[in-house]
mmCIF file of C-alpha atoms in Angstrom:
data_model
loop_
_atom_site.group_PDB
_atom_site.id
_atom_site.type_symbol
_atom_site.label_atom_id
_atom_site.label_comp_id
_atom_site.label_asym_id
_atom_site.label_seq_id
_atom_site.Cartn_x
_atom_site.Cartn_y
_atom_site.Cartn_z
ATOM 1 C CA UNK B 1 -19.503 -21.649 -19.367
ATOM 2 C CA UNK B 2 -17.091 -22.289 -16.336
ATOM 3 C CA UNK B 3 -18.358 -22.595 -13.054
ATOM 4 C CA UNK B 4 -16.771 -22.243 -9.999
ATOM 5 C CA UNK B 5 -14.504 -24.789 -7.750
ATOM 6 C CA UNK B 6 -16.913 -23.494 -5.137
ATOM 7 C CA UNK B 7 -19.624 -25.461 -6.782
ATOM 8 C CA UNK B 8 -17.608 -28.715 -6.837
ATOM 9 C CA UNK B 9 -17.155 -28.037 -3.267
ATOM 10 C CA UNK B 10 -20.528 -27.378 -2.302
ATOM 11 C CA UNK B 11 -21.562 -30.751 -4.484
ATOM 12 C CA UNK B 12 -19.423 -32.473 -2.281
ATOM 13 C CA UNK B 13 -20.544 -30.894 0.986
ATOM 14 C CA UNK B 14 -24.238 -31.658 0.420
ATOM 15 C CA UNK B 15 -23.261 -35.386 -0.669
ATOM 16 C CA UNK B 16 -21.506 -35.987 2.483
ATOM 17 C CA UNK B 17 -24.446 -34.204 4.719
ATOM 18 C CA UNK B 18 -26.930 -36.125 2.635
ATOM 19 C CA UNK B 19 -25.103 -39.538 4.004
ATOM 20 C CA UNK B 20 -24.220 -38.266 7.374
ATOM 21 C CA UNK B 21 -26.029 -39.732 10.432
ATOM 22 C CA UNK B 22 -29.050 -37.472 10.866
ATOM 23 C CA UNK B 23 -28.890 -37.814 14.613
ATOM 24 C CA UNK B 24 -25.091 -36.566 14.470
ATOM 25 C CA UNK B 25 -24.656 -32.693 12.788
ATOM 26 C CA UNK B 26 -21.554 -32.489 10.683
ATOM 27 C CA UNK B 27 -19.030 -30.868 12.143
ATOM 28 C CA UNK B 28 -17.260 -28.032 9.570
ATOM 29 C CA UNK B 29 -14.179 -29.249 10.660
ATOM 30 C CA UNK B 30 -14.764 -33.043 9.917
ATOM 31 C CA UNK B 31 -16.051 -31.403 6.161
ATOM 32 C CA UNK B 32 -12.600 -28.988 6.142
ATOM 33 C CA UNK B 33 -10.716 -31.959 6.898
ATOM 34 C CA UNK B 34 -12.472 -34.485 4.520
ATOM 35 C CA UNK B 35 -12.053 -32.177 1.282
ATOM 36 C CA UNK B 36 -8.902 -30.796 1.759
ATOM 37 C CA UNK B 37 -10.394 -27.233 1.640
ATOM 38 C CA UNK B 38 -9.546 -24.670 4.393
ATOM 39 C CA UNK B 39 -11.845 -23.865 7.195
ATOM 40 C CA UNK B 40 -12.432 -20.467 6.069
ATOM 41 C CA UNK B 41 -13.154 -21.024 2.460
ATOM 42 C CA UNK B 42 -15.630 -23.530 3.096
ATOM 43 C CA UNK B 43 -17.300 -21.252 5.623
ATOM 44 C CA UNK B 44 -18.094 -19.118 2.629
ATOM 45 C CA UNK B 45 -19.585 -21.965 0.776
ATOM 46 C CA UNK B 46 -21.305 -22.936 3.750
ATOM 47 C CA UNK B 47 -22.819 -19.932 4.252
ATOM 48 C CA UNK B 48 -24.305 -19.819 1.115
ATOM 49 C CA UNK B 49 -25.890 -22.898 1.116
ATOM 50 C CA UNK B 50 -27.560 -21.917 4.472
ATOM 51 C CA UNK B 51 -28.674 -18.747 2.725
ATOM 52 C CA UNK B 52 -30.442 -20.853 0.413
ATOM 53 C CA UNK B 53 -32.258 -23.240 2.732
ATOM 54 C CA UNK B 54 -30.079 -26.373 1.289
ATOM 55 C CA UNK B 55 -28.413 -27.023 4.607
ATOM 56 C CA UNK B 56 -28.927 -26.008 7.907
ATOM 57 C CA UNK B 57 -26.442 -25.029 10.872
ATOM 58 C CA UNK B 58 -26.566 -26.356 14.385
ATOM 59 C CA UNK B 59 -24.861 -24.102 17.074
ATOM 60 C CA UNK B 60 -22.824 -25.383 20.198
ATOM 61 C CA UNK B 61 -19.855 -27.669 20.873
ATOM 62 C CA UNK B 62 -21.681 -30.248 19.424
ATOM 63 C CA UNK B 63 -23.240 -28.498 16.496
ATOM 64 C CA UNK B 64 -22.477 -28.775 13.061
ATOM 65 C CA UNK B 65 -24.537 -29.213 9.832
ATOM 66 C CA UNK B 66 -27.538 -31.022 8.328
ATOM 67 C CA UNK B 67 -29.352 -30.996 5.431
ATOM 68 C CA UNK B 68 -32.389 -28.270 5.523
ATOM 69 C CA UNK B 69 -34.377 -30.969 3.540
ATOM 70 C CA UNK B 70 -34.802 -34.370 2.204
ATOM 71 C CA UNK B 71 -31.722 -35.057 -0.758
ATOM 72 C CA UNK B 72 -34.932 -36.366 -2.605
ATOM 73 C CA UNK B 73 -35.999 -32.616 -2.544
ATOM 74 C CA UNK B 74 -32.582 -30.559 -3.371
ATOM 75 C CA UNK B 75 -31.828 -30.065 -7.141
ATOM 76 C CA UNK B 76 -28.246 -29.676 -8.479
ATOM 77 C CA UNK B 77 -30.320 -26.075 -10.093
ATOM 78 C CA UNK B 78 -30.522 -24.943 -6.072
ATOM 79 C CA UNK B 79 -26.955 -26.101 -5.620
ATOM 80 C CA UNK B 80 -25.934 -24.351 -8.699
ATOM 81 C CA UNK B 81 -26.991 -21.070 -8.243
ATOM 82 C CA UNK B 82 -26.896 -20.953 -4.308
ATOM 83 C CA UNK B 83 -22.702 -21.114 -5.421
ATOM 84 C CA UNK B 84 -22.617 -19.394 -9.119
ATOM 85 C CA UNK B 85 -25.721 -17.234 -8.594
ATOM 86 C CA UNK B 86 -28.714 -16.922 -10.965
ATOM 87 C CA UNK B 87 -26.713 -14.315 -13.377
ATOM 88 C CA UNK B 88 -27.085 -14.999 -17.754
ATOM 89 C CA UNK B 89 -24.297 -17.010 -18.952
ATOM 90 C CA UNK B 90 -23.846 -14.408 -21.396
ATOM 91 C CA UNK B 91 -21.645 -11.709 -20.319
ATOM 92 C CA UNK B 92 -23.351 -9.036 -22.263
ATOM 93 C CA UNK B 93 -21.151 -5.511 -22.238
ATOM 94 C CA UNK B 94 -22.876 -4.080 -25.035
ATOM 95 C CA UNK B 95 -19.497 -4.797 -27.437
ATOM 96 C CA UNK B 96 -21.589 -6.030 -29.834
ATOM 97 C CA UNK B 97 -23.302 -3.022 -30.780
ATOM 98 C CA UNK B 98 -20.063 -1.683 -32.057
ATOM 99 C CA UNK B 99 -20.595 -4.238 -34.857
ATOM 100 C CA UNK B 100 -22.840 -2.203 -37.057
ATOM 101 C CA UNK B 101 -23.302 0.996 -34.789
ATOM 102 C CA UNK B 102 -22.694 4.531 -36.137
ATOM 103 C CA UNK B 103 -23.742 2.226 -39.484
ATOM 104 C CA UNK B 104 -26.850 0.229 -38.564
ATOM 105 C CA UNK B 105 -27.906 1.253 -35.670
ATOM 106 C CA UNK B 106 -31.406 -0.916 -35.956
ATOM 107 C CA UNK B 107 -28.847 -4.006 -36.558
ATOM 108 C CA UNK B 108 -27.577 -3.579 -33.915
ATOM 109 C CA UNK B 109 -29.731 -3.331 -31.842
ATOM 110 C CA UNK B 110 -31.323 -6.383 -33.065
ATOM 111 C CA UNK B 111 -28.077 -8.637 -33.053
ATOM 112 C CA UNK B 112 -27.535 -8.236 -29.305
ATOM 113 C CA UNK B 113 -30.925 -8.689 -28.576
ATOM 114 C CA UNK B 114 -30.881 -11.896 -30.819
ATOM 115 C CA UNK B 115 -27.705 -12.715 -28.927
ATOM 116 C CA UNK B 116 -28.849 -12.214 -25.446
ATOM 117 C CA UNK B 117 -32.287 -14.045 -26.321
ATOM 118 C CA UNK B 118 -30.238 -17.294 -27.281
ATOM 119 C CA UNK B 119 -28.061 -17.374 -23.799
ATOM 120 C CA UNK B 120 -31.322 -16.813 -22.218
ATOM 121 C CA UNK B 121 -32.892 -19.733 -24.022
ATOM 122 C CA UNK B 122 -30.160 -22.101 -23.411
ATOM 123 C CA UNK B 123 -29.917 -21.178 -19.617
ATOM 124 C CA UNK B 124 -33.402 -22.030 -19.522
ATOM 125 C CA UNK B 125 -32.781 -25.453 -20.791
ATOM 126 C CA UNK B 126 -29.943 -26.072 -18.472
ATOM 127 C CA UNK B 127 -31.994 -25.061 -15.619
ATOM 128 C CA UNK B 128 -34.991 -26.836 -16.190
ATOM 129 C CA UNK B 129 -32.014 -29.744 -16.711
ATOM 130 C CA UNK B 130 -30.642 -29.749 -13.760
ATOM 131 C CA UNK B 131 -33.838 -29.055 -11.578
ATOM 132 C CA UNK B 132 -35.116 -32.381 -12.349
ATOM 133 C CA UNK B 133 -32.045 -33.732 -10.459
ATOM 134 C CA UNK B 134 -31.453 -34.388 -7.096
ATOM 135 C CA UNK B 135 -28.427 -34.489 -4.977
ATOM 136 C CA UNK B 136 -29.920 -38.041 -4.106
ATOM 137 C CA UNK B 137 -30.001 -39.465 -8.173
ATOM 138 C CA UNK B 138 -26.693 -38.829 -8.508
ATOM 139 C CA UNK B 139 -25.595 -40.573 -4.773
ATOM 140 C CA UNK B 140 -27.861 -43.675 -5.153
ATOM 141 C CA UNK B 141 -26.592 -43.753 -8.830
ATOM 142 C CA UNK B 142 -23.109 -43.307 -7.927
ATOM 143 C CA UNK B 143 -23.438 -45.666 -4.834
ATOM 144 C CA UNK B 144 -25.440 -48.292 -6.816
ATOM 145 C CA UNK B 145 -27.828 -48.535 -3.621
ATOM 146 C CA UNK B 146 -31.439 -47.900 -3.797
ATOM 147 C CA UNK B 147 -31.084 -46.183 -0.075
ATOM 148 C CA UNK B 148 -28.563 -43.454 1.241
ATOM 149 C CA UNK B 149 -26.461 -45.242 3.929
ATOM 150 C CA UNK B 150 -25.852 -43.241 6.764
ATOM 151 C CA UNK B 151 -22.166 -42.637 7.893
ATOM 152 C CA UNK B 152 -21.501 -40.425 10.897
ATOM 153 C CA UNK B 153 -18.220 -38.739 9.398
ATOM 154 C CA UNK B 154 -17.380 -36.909 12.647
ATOM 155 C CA UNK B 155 -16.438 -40.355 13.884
ATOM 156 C CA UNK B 156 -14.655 -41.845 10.705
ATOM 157 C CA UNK B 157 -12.498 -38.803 10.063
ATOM 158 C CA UNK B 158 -11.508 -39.037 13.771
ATOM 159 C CA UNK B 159 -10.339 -42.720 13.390
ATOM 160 C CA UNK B 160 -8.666 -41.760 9.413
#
C-alpha cells in the first residue's frame, strides 16, 4: 500500500498544532511556510482535517488553527483516513474472475471473494493498529518529554 504525501503533510500539520501555544491559533501561512508546501495545497489538507473534527479553524486577521481535541485523543487511524479515506486497500476490478471464468465460474467467484476477504482482514488489523496511537505517543516519544512543550510558531517562523 502507498499512501499519500498528503498524509505526511497532514502528520506534520497536527504535530506542529499539537505543540503550538493554545492561546495563539496557527496561522496557515506560518504552517505553508514551515513545510515548504504551498498555501493552496495545504488548504486542501487542511480542509480535510477540519472535515474530520481533528483540527479546528479560527476566522479573522488573527485566526488560524487549533487542534479540535486533546493530541491524547487523535489517532494516526483519524489522521489516516481523514487524508487517504476509509476505501479497501485492495483495488478490486473484478480481473480476477477472468482467472477461471467461462471455466469455473464457482472458482471464481470464490477466489475474489477469498481475495477481497484477506485485504479486508489485514485493513482491519492496521486500523485497529494505528487507532491505539496518538498524535501525542509519537511527539512525547519523538521529543523524549513526558509533556508537549508549547511553541507559538507564528512568532518563531517570523524571527527564522
Amino acid at each position: 500500500m502507498k499512501l499519500t504525501k498528503g498524509l505526511e503533510q497532514a502528520a506534520c500539520i497536527v504535530a506542529l498544532l499539537s505543540t503550538q501555544d493554545s492561546q495563539a491559533p496557527l496561522a496557515s501561512d506560518a504552517i505553508s511556510s514551515r513545510l515548504s508546501v504551498s498555501p493552496s495545497y495545504l488548504k486542501k489538507i487542511m480542509r480535510k482535517l477540519v472535515v474530520h473534527n481533528i483540527i479546528r479553524s479560527v476566522p479573522g486577521n488573527n485566526g488560524g488553527f487549533f487542534l479540535a481535541r486533546s493530541p491524547k485523543k487523535i489517532s494516526l487511524l483519524e489522521i489516516v483516513e481523514a487524508v487517504e479515506g476509509t476505501d479497501s486497500s485492495f483495488p478490486n476490478s473484478g480481473l480476477i474472475k477472468s482467472v477461471f471464468g467461462g471455466i469455473r465460474e464457482d472458482a471464481a467467484k470464490r477466489g475474489e471473494q477469498n481475495l477481497v476477504d484477506v485485504f479486508q482482514q489485514a485493513d482491519q488489523v492496521w486500523g485497529e493498529y494505528l487507532a491505539k496511537i496518538s498524535i501525542a505517543d509519537i511527539l512525547t516519544q519523538t521529543l523524549e518529554e513526558h509533556e508537549l512543550p508549547a511553541t507559538n510558531w507564528n512568532l518563531f517562523n517570523q524571527e527564522s
